[in-house]
PDB file of C-alpha atoms and ligand atoms in Angstrom:
ATOM      1  CA  UNK Z  46       0.016   0.169  -0.022  1.00 92.00           C
ATOM      2  CA  UNK Z  47       1.018   3.458  -0.709  1.00 97.00           C
ATOM      3  CA  UNK Z  48       2.172   5.318   2.280  1.00 98.00           C
ATOM      4  CA  UNK Z  49       1.944   9.087   2.020  1.00 98.00           C
ATOM      5  CA  UNK Z  50       1.621  11.727   4.068  1.00 98.00           C
ATOM      6  CA  UNK Z  51       3.155  15.054   4.832  1.00 98.00           C
ATOM      7  CA  UNK Z  52       4.306  17.354   7.972  1.00 98.00           C
ATOM      8  CA  UNK Z  53       1.427  18.501  10.378  1.00 98.00           C
ATOM      9  CA  UNK Z  54       0.984  20.841  13.263  1.00 96.00           C
ATOM     10  CA  UNK Z  55       1.227  19.106  16.449  1.00 95.00           C
ATOM     11  CA  UNK Z  56      -0.468  21.816  18.372  1.00 92.00           C
ATOM     12  CA  UNK Z  57      -3.442  20.036  19.283  1.00 94.00           C
ATOM     13  CA  UNK Z  58      -2.586  16.508  19.689  1.00 96.00           C
ATOM     14  CA  UNK Z  59      -1.944  13.239  18.316  1.00 98.00           C
ATOM     15  CA  UNK Z  60      -5.869  12.665  17.554  1.00 98.00           C
ATOM     16  CA  UNK Z  61      -6.121  16.212  15.943  1.00 98.00           C
ATOM     17  CA  UNK Z  62      -3.491  15.345  13.238  1.00 98.00           C
ATOM     18  CA  UNK Z  63      -4.976  11.879  12.580  1.00 98.00           C
ATOM     19  CA  UNK Z  64      -8.277  13.718  11.651  1.00 98.00           C
ATOM     20  CA  UNK Z  65      -5.826  15.999   9.852  1.00 98.00           C
ATOM     21  CA  UNK Z  66      -4.156  13.430   7.869  1.00 98.00           C
ATOM     22  CA  UNK Z  67      -7.479  11.664   7.055  1.00 98.00           C
ATOM     23  CA  UNK Z  68      -9.174  14.772   5.606  1.00 98.00           C
ATOM     24  CA  UNK Z  69      -6.364  15.415   3.228  1.00 98.00           C
ATOM     25  CA  UNK Z  70      -6.017  11.805   2.057  1.00 98.00           C
ATOM     26  CA  UNK Z  71      -2.548  11.055   4.021  1.00 98.00           C
ATOM     27  CA  UNK Z  72      -2.173   7.618   5.574  1.00 98.00           C
ATOM     28  CA  UNK Z  73       1.381   8.978   7.531  1.00 98.00           C
ATOM     29  CA  UNK Z  74       2.190  11.519   8.934  1.00 98.00           C
ATOM     30  CA  UNK Z  75       5.187  14.009  10.258  1.00 98.00           C
ATOM     31  CA  UNK Z  76       5.214  16.269  13.071  1.00 98.00           C
ATOM     32  CA  UNK Z  77       7.623  18.718  15.418  1.00 96.00           C
ATOM     33  CA  UNK Z  78       8.131  17.120  18.923  1.00 93.00           C
ATOM     34  CA  UNK Z  79       7.951  20.485  20.062  1.00 91.00           C
ATOM     35  CA  UNK Z  80       8.541  24.219  19.148  1.00 84.00           C
ATOM     36  CA  UNK Z  81      11.022  23.422  15.992  1.00 79.00           C
ATOM     37  CA  UNK Z  82      13.311  26.195  17.604  1.00 80.00           C
ATOM     38  CA  UNK Z  83      13.176  24.213  20.806  1.00 71.00           C
ATOM     39  CA  UNK Z  84      11.692  24.756  23.884  1.00 76.00           C
ATOM     40  CA  UNK Z  85       9.564  22.758  26.394  1.00 85.00           C
ATOM     41  CA  UNK Z  86       7.396  19.921  25.294  1.00 88.00           C
ATOM     42  CA  UNK Z  87       3.694  19.484  26.095  1.00 86.00           C
ATOM     43  CA  UNK Z  88       3.406  16.944  28.220  1.00 89.00           C
ATOM     44  CA  UNK Z  89       2.111  13.593  27.006  1.00 94.00           C
ATOM     45  CA  UNK Z  90      -1.908  13.431  27.144  1.00 96.00           C
ATOM     46  CA  UNK Z  91      -2.635   9.491  27.498  1.00 96.00           C
ATOM     47  CA  UNK Z  92      -6.426  10.004  26.254  1.00 98.00           C
ATOM     48  CA  UNK Z  93      -5.215  12.002  23.248  1.00 98.00           C
ATOM     49  CA  UNK Z  94      -2.681   9.116  22.650  1.00 98.00           C
ATOM     50  CA  UNK Z  95      -5.162   6.145  22.870  1.00 98.00           C
ATOM     51  CA  UNK Z  96      -7.723   7.943  21.081  1.00 98.00           C
ATOM     52  CA  UNK Z  97      -5.480   8.328  18.428  1.00 98.00           C
ATOM     53  CA  UNK Z  98      -4.238   5.048  18.370  1.00 98.00           C
ATOM     54  CA  UNK Z  99      -7.924   3.862  18.131  1.00 98.00           C
ATOM     55  CA  UNK Z 100      -8.501   6.566  15.315  1.00 98.00           C
ATOM     56  CA  UNK Z 101      -5.415   5.344  13.749  1.00 98.00           C
ATOM     57  CA  UNK Z 102      -5.693   1.377  13.659  1.00 98.00           C
ATOM     58  CA  UNK Z 103      -9.603   1.956  12.362  1.00 98.00           C
ATOM     59  CA  UNK Z 104      -8.295   4.204   9.414  1.00 98.00           C
ATOM     60  CA  UNK Z 105      -5.133   2.425   8.531  1.00 98.00           C
ATOM     61  CA  UNK Z 106      -2.469   5.435   9.322  1.00 98.00           C
ATOM     62  CA  UNK Z 107       0.770   4.068  10.178  1.00 98.00           C
ATOM     63  CA  UNK Z 108       4.514   5.011  10.295  1.00 98.00           C
ATOM     64  CA  UNK Z 109       4.612   8.356  12.547  1.00 98.00           C
ATOM     65  CA  UNK Z 110       7.630  10.383  11.882  1.00 98.00           C
ATOM     66  CA  UNK Z 111       8.508  12.783  15.054  1.00 98.00           C
ATOM     67  CA  UNK Z 112      10.948  15.338  14.125  1.00 98.00           C
ATOM     68  CA  UNK Z 113      13.534  17.189  16.119  1.00 97.00           C
ATOM     69  CA  UNK Z 114      13.600  20.483  16.554  1.00 95.00           C
ATOM     70  CA  UNK Z 115      16.310  21.721  14.280  1.00 92.00           C
ATOM     71  CA  UNK Z 116      17.662  24.030  16.489  1.00 93.00           C
ATOM     72  CA  UNK Z 117      19.695  20.767  17.981  1.00 96.00           C
ATOM     73  CA  UNK Z 118      23.157  20.125  17.350  1.00 98.00           C
ATOM     74  CA  UNK Z 119      24.827  16.729  18.601  1.00 98.00           C
ATOM     75  CA  UNK Z 120      28.170  18.139  17.683  1.00 98.00           C
ATOM     76  CA  UNK Z 121      28.354  21.388  18.783  1.00 98.00           C
ATOM     77  CA  UNK Z 122      31.528  22.822  20.333  1.00 98.00           C
ATOM     78  CA  UNK Z 123      30.116  24.268  23.292  1.00 98.00           C
ATOM     79  CA  UNK Z 124      29.456  21.191  26.035  1.00 98.00           C
ATOM     80  CA  UNK Z 125      26.199  22.564  27.133  1.00 97.00           C
ATOM     81  CA  UNK Z 126      24.697  22.877  23.673  1.00 97.00           C
ATOM     82  CA  UNK Z 127      25.500  19.359  23.526  1.00 98.00           C
ATOM     83  CA  UNK Z 128      24.006  18.640  27.030  1.00 98.00           C
ATOM     84  CA  UNK Z 129      20.699  20.318  25.483  1.00 96.00           C
ATOM     85  CA  UNK Z 130      20.504  18.248  22.198  1.00 97.00           C
ATOM     86  CA  UNK Z 131      21.270  14.899  24.399  1.00 98.00           C
ATOM     87  CA  UNK Z 132      18.259  16.075  26.960  1.00 97.00           C
ATOM     88  CA  UNK Z 133      15.612  16.774  24.316  1.00 96.00           C
ATOM     89  CA  UNK Z 134      16.454  14.050  22.112  1.00 98.00           C
ATOM     90  CA  UNK Z 135      16.040  11.726  24.897  1.00 98.00           C
ATOM     91  CA  UNK Z 136      13.178  13.361  26.548  1.00 97.00           C
ATOM     92  CA  UNK Z 137      11.604  13.135  22.613  1.00 97.00           C
ATOM     93  CA  UNK Z 138      12.510   9.326  22.348  1.00 98.00           C
ATOM     94  CA  UNK Z 139      10.916   8.611  25.715  1.00 97.00           C
ATOM     95  CA  UNK Z 140       8.002  10.302  24.625  1.00 97.00           C
ATOM     96  CA  UNK Z 141       7.663   8.502  21.330  1.00 98.00           C
ATOM     97  CA  UNK Z 142       7.819   5.421  23.194  1.00 98.00           C
ATOM     98  CA  UNK Z 143       3.815   6.282  23.933  1.00 97.00           C
ATOM     99  CA  UNK Z 144       3.178   5.323  20.352  1.00 97.00           C
ATOM    100  CA  UNK Z 145       5.346   2.244  20.082  1.00 97.00           C
ATOM    101  CA  UNK Z 146       7.490   1.629  17.071  1.00 98.00           C
ATOM    102  CA  UNK Z 147       7.701   4.771  15.289  1.00 98.00           C
ATOM    103  CA  UNK Z 148      10.165   7.176  13.899  1.00 98.00           C
ATOM    104  CA  UNK Z 149      12.020   9.920  15.354  1.00 98.00           C
ATOM    105  CA  UNK Z 150      13.876  12.034  12.683  1.00 98.00           C
ATOM    106  CA  UNK Z 151      17.006  14.762  13.639  1.00 98.00           C
ATOM    107  CA  UNK Z 152      19.699  16.214  11.447  1.00 98.00           C
ATOM    108  CA  UNK Z 153      23.234  15.472  11.837  1.00 98.00           C
ATOM    109  CA  UNK Z 154      24.582  18.409  12.823  1.00 98.00           C
ATOM    110  CA  UNK Z 155      27.283  21.241  12.076  1.00 98.00           C
ATOM    111  CA  UNK Z 156      30.754  20.780  13.052  1.00 98.00           C
ATOM    112  CA  UNK Z 157      30.993  24.667  12.904  1.00 97.00           C
ATOM    113  CA  UNK Z 158      35.049  24.203  12.104  1.00 95.00           C
ATOM    114  CA  UNK Z 159      35.945  21.225  14.062  1.00 97.00           C
ATOM    115  CA  UNK Z 160      36.137  19.191  11.028  1.00 98.00           C
ATOM    116  CA  UNK Z 161      33.720  16.411   9.968  1.00 98.00           C
ATOM    117  CA  UNK Z 162      36.196  13.264  11.676  1.00 98.00           C
ATOM    118  CA  UNK Z 163      35.415  15.617  15.421  1.00 98.00           C
ATOM    119  CA  UNK Z 164      31.811  16.064  14.230  1.00 98.00           C
ATOM    120  CA  UNK Z 165      31.105  12.389  13.455  1.00 98.00           C
ATOM    121  CA  UNK Z 166      32.961  11.192  17.127  1.00 98.00           C
ATOM    122  CA  UNK Z 167      30.291  13.659  19.294  1.00 98.00           C
ATOM    123  CA  UNK Z 168      27.276  12.733  17.158  1.00 98.00           C
ATOM    124  CA  UNK Z 169      28.169   9.199  17.816  1.00 98.00           C
ATOM    125  CA  UNK Z 170      28.498  10.426  21.288  1.00 98.00           C
ATOM    126  CA  UNK Z 171      24.897  11.902  21.709  1.00 98.00           C
ATOM    127  CA  UNK Z 172      23.634   9.090  20.359  1.00 98.00           C
ATOM    128  CA  UNK Z 173      25.350   6.463  22.386  1.00 98.00           C
ATOM    129  CA  UNK Z 174      24.234   8.607  25.049  1.00 98.00           C
ATOM    130  CA  UNK Z 175      20.592   8.625  24.306  1.00 98.00           C
ATOM    131  CA  UNK Z 176      19.707   5.437  22.691  1.00 98.00           C
ATOM    132  CA  UNK Z 177      18.298   2.712  24.955  1.00 98.00           C
ATOM    133  CA  UNK Z 178      18.069  -1.054  24.317  1.00 98.00           C
ATOM    134  CA  UNK Z 179      14.800  -1.416  24.886  1.00 98.00           C
ATOM    135  CA  UNK Z 180      13.141   1.563  23.041  1.00 98.00           C
ATOM    136  CA  UNK Z 181      10.872   0.399  20.538  1.00 98.00           C
ATOM    137  CA  UNK Z 182      11.186   3.997  18.145  1.00 98.00           C
ATOM    138  CA  UNK Z 183      13.918   4.214  15.584  1.00 98.00           C
ATOM    139  CA  UNK Z 184      15.880   7.284  15.042  1.00 99.00           C
ATOM    140  CA  UNK Z 185      16.745   8.781  11.587  1.00 99.00           C
ATOM    141  CA  UNK Z 186      19.492  10.280  10.626  1.00 98.00           C
ATOM    142  CA  UNK Z 187      18.381  12.833   7.642  1.00 98.00           C
ATOM    143  CA  UNK Z 188      20.314  12.980   4.508  1.00 98.00           C
ATOM    144  CA  UNK Z 189      21.253  17.180   4.872  1.00 98.00           C
ATOM    145  CA  UNK Z 190      22.022  19.440   1.616  1.00 98.00           C
ATOM    146  CA  UNK Z 191      25.616  19.706   2.927  1.00 97.00           C
ATOM    147  CA  UNK Z 192      24.884  23.650   3.682  1.00 97.00           C
ATOM    148  CA  UNK Z 193      27.894  25.120   5.710  1.00 96.00           C
ATOM    149  CA  UNK Z 194      30.022  22.595   7.947  1.00 98.00           C
ATOM    150  CA  UNK Z 195      26.650  20.475   8.122  1.00 98.00           C
ATOM    151  CA  UNK Z 196      27.227  16.940   8.226  1.00 98.00           C
ATOM    152  CA  UNK Z 197      24.795  14.140   6.652  1.00 98.00           C
ATOM    153  CA  UNK Z 198      25.565  15.688   3.327  1.00 98.00           C
ATOM    154  CA  UNK Z 199      27.600  12.751   2.207  1.00 98.00           C
ATOM    155  CA  UNK Z 200      26.757   8.880   2.363  1.00 98.00           C
ATOM    156  CA  UNK Z 201      29.618   8.396   3.863  1.00 98.00           C
ATOM    157  CA  UNK Z 202      29.145  10.728   6.795  1.00 98.00           C
ATOM    158  CA  UNK Z 203      26.224   8.752   7.774  1.00 98.00           C
ATOM    159  CA  UNK Z 204      28.068   5.839   7.663  1.00 98.00           C
ATOM    160  CA  UNK Z 205      30.904   6.816   9.694  1.00 98.00           C
ATOM    161  CA  UNK Z 206      28.331   7.887  12.449  1.00 98.00           C
ATOM    162  CA  UNK Z 207      26.708   4.404  12.234  1.00 98.00           C
ATOM    163  CA  UNK Z 208      29.706   2.366  12.662  1.00 98.00           C
ATOM    164  CA  UNK Z 209      30.707   4.144  15.848  1.00 98.00           C
ATOM    165  CA  UNK Z 210      27.179   3.927  17.264  1.00 98.00           C
ATOM    166  CA  UNK Z 211      26.661   1.013  19.971  1.00 98.00           C
ATOM    167  CA  UNK Z 212      23.255  -0.020  19.379  1.00 98.00           C
ATOM    168  CA  UNK Z 213      23.055   1.037  15.397  1.00 98.00           C
ATOM    169  CA  UNK Z 214      20.336  -1.173  15.099  1.00 98.00           C
ATOM    170  CA  UNK Z 215      17.847   1.552  16.419  1.00 98.00           C
ATOM    171  CA  UNK Z 216      19.203   3.816  13.507  1.00 98.00           C
ATOM    172  CA  UNK Z 217      17.922   4.034  10.142  1.00 98.00           C
ATOM    173  CA  UNK Z 218      18.156   7.299   7.529  1.00 99.00           C
ATOM    174  CA  UNK Z 219      15.611   9.458   5.875  1.00 99.00           C
ATOM    175  CA  UNK Z 220      16.254  10.026   2.546  1.00 99.00           C
ATOM    176  CA  UNK Z 221      15.021  13.907   1.871  1.00 98.00           C
ATOM    177  CA  UNK Z 222      15.238  14.338  -1.685  1.00 98.00           C
ATOM    178  CA  UNK Z 223      15.557  18.239  -2.176  1.00 98.00           C
ATOM    179  CA  UNK Z 224      18.536  17.892   0.176  1.00 98.00           C
ATOM    180  CA  UNK Z 225      20.185  14.738  -1.497  1.00 98.00           C
ATOM    181  CA  UNK Z 226      19.641  16.779  -4.542  1.00 98.00           C
ATOM    182  CA  UNK Z 227      21.324  20.075  -3.588  1.00 98.00           C
ATOM    183  CA  UNK Z 228      23.932  17.653  -2.061  1.00 98.00           C
ATOM    184  CA  UNK Z 229      24.992  16.544  -5.298  1.00 98.00           C
ATOM    185  CA  UNK Z 230      23.255  13.364  -5.480  1.00 98.00           C
ATOM    186  CA  UNK Z 231      21.689  13.343  -9.457  1.00 98.00           C
ATOM    187  CA  UNK Z 232      17.989  11.745  -8.077  1.00 98.00           C
ATOM    188  CA  UNK Z 233      16.578  13.454 -11.283  1.00 98.00           C
ATOM    189  CA  UNK Z 234      19.332  12.129 -13.887  1.00 98.00           C
ATOM    190  CA  UNK Z 235      20.284   9.013 -12.011  1.00 98.00           C
ATOM    191  CA  UNK Z 236      17.857   7.636  -9.211  1.00 98.00           C
ATOM    192  CA  UNK Z 237      19.123   4.132  -9.562  1.00 98.00           C
ATOM    193  CA  UNK Z 238      22.643   5.404  -9.460  1.00 98.00           C
ATOM    194  CA  UNK Z 239      22.353   7.375  -6.425  1.00 98.00           C
ATOM    195  CA  UNK Z 240      20.293   3.971  -4.800  1.00 98.00           C
ATOM    196  CA  UNK Z 241      22.806   1.959  -5.638  1.00 98.00           C
ATOM    197  CA  UNK Z 242      25.787   4.164  -4.200  1.00 98.00           C
ATOM    198  CA  UNK Z 243      23.351   4.590  -0.995  1.00 98.00           C
ATOM    199  CA  UNK Z 244      23.490   0.860  -0.902  1.00 98.00           C
ATOM    200  CA  UNK Z 245      27.047   0.457  -1.242  1.00 98.00           C
ATOM    201  CA  UNK Z 246      27.830   2.737   1.262  1.00 98.00           C
ATOM    202  CA  UNK Z 247      25.171   2.654   4.103  1.00 98.00           C
ATOM    203  CA  UNK Z 248      22.884  -0.020   3.046  1.00 98.00           C
ATOM    204  CA  UNK Z 249      19.133  -0.088   1.834  1.00 98.00           C
ATOM    205  CA  UNK Z 250      17.990  -1.598   4.738  1.00 98.00           C
ATOM    206  CA  UNK Z 251      19.059   1.713   6.821  1.00 98.00           C
ATOM    207  CA  UNK Z 252      16.516   3.147   4.474  1.00 98.00           C
ATOM    208  CA  UNK Z 253      13.329   3.899   6.729  1.00 98.00           C
ATOM    209  CA  UNK Z 254      11.349   6.921   4.938  1.00 99.00           C
ATOM    210  CA  UNK Z 255      11.525   9.505   2.230  1.00 99.00           C
ATOM    211  CA  UNK Z 256      11.172  13.536   2.570  1.00 98.00           C
ATOM    212  CA  UNK Z 257       9.769  14.442  -0.589  1.00 98.00           C
ATOM    213  CA  UNK Z 258      10.449  17.859  -1.511  1.00 98.00           C
ATOM    214  CA  UNK Z 259      10.984  19.534  -4.626  1.00 98.00           C
ATOM    215  CA  UNK Z 260      14.397  22.130  -4.520  1.00 98.00           C
ATOM    216  CA  UNK Z 261      13.795  25.582  -5.369  1.00 98.00           C
ATOM    217  CA  UNK Z 262      17.991  25.357  -6.539  1.00 98.00           C
ATOM    218  CA  UNK Z 263      20.025  23.622  -9.083  1.00 98.00           C
ATOM    219  CA  UNK Z 264      21.751  20.503  -8.342  1.00 98.00           C
ATOM    220  CA  UNK Z 265      24.720  20.436  -6.247  1.00 98.00           C
ATOM    221  CA  UNK Z 266      23.677  23.944  -4.428  1.00 98.00           C
ATOM    222  CA  UNK Z 267      24.123  22.886  -1.154  1.00 97.00           C
ATOM    223  CA  UNK Z 268      21.153  25.256  -0.379  1.00 96.00           C
ATOM    224  CA  UNK Z 269      18.182  23.492   0.808  1.00 97.00           C
ATOM    225  CA  UNK Z 270      15.243  25.573   0.035  1.00 98.00           C
ATOM    226  CA  UNK Z 271      11.806  23.447  -0.557  1.00 98.00           C
ATOM    227  CA  UNK Z 272       9.434  23.800  -3.397  1.00 98.00           C
ATOM    228  CA  UNK Z 273       6.407  22.480  -4.165  1.00 98.00           C
ATOM    229  CA  UNK Z 274       6.209  18.932  -6.250  1.00 98.00           C
ATOM    230  CA  UNK Z 275       6.706  19.466 -10.011  1.00 98.00           C
ATOM    231  CA  UNK Z 276       7.675  23.335  -9.316  1.00 98.00           C
ATOM    232  CA  UNK Z 277      11.480  23.117  -8.654  1.00 98.00           C
ATOM    233  CA  UNK Z 278      14.702  21.558 -10.303  1.00 98.00           C
ATOM    234  CA  UNK Z 279      13.612  18.179  -9.808  1.00 98.00           C
ATOM    235  CA  UNK Z 280      10.699  18.191 -11.706  1.00 98.00           C
ATOM    236  CA  UNK Z 281       7.379  15.856 -11.068  1.00 98.00           C
ATOM    237  CA  UNK Z 282       8.513  13.221 -13.502  1.00 98.00           C
ATOM    238  CA  UNK Z 283      11.801  13.034 -10.898  1.00 98.00           C
ATOM    239  CA  UNK Z 284       8.468  11.834  -8.358  1.00 98.00           C
ATOM    240  CA  UNK Z 285       7.227   9.751 -10.123  1.00 98.00           C
ATOM    241  CA  UNK Z 286      10.315   7.656 -10.376  1.00 98.00           C
ATOM    242  CA  UNK Z 287      10.993   7.961  -6.746  1.00 98.00           C
ATOM    243  CA  UNK Z 288       7.279   6.889  -5.347  1.00 98.00           C
ATOM    244  CA  UNK Z 289       7.391   3.919  -8.279  1.00 98.00           C
ATOM    245  CA  UNK Z 290      11.067   3.054  -7.542  1.00 98.00           C
ATOM    246  CA  UNK Z 291      11.139  -1.135  -6.065  1.00 97.00           C
ATOM    247  CA  UNK Z 292      14.256   0.106  -3.563  1.00 98.00           C
ATOM    248  CA  UNK Z 293      11.414   2.800  -2.302  1.00 98.00           C
ATOM    249  CA  UNK Z 294       8.590   2.407  -3.345  1.00 98.00           C
ATOM    250  CA  UNK Z 295       6.977   0.852   0.393  1.00 97.00           C
ATOM    251  CA  UNK Z 296       8.553   3.060   2.554  1.00 98.00           C
ATOM    252  CA  UNK Z 297       6.765   6.186   3.534  1.00 98.00           C
ATOM    253  CA  UNK Z 298       6.828   9.611   1.999  1.00 98.00           C
ATOM    254  CA  UNK Z 299       6.253  12.680   3.630  1.00 99.00           C
ATOM    255  CA  UNK Z 300       5.671  15.780   2.308  1.00 99.00           C
ATOM    256  CA  UNK Z 301       7.517  18.910   3.382  1.00 98.00           C
ATOM    257  CA  UNK Z 302       6.633  21.871   0.852  1.00 98.00           C
ATOM    258  CA  UNK Z 303       5.937  25.139   1.858  1.00 98.00           C
ATOM    259  CA  UNK Z 304       2.150  24.442   1.399  1.00 98.00           C
ATOM    260  CA  UNK Z 305      -0.917  24.427   3.805  1.00 97.00           C
ATOM    261  CA  UNK Z 306      -3.485  21.758   4.117  1.00 98.00           C
ATOM    262  CA  UNK Z 307      -5.273  22.153   0.743  1.00 98.00           C
ATOM    263  CA  UNK Z 308      -1.787  22.480  -0.676  1.00 98.00           C
ATOM    264  CA  UNK Z 309      -0.890  19.280   0.651  1.00 98.00           C
ATOM    265  CA  UNK Z 310      -3.962  17.494  -0.404  1.00 98.00           C
ATOM    266  CA  UNK Z 311      -3.557  18.389  -3.754  1.00 98.00           C
ATOM    267  CA  UNK Z 312       0.204  16.810  -3.819  1.00 98.00           C
ATOM    268  CA  UNK Z 313      -1.176  13.865  -2.309  1.00 98.00           C
ATOM    269  CA  UNK Z 314      -3.616  13.089  -4.924  1.00 98.00           C
ATOM    270  CA  UNK Z 315      -1.010  14.329  -7.693  1.00 98.00           C
ATOM    271  CA  UNK Z 316       1.121  11.623  -6.374  1.00 98.00           C
ATOM    272  CA  UNK Z 317      -1.255   8.723  -5.673  1.00 98.00           C
ATOM    273  CA  UNK Z 318      -2.414   9.497  -8.887  1.00 97.00           C
ATOM    274  CA  UNK Z 319       1.068   9.013 -10.536  1.00 97.00           C
ATOM    275  CA  UNK Z 320       1.620   5.580  -8.714  1.00 97.00           C
ATOM    276  CA  UNK Z 321       1.178   2.257 -10.959  1.00 94.00           C
ATOM    277  CA  UNK Z 322       0.005  -0.911  -9.263  1.00 81.00           C
ATOM    278  CA  UNK Z 323       2.539  -3.786  -9.464  1.00 68.00           C
ATOM    279  CA  UNK Z 324       0.540  -7.086  -8.735  1.00 54.00           C
ATOM    280  CA  UNK Z 325       4.105  -8.749  -6.626  1.00 52.00           C
TER     281      UNK Z 325
HETATM  282 FE1   FE I 610      14.375  17.971   8.642  1.00 92.84          FE
HETATM  283 FE1   FE I 611      13.680  16.723   5.367  1.00 92.84          FE
HETATM  284 ZN1   ZN I 612      15.400  20.456   4.201  1.00 92.84          ZN
END
């Protein structure tokens, strides 16, 4: 079954997100665990969670993807910033355990002059202190555009982080189409080649989610500005190939395009119309 959805506002809780997802034709969704700029998270409401879980089971909604605030930096040079990242991630993962078996995505971080090697070490340290053997939440490293000193723009960097994490069974990767294209992976011209390279370096088994975004900028620009599906440098044909690719089609797809709910509903309908039914 094609799993498609988008980023939703979490301000009214889980059941409200489930209802919003259903209204726009989504069967998966992403949300921020707290204000994207950081700060305290609202307490989890167990009644809301159980009402949501019933609703989701009934309506076939699955694959929740919680997104960490983008102000976190697991490889910040200042220890108190790394500590803040650790505390936030540990708290987010604890909160996700109310909805067992889902996913938590974060931007690996920016090494800001410390060098990629040190950055990778610090990110792995952070993960080693927040992952627990009994958690059911899979933590996803997002592929990044490689803006400034951002890590995760190269598949090799993701591999190096995974290699340095003890509980690496808790880790996966989220492929962001805009980020990867901006980073210099030609998913428009050579999707097969990019996935082959991903498989060689990271392993396709790690790939657990896809962020579907067109890009406002040209190939290899290292910019990270999302565009509506079909309006950017990737183009609708690319997304048709992405959602139908044998290595990708069973993964959950999340739109993070510049849209409100009606725009998302249109994009979801458009992508659904491009999915080819296969008999396997
Ligand atoms: Fe992201
Ligand atoms: Fe993304
Ligand atoms: Zn982005």
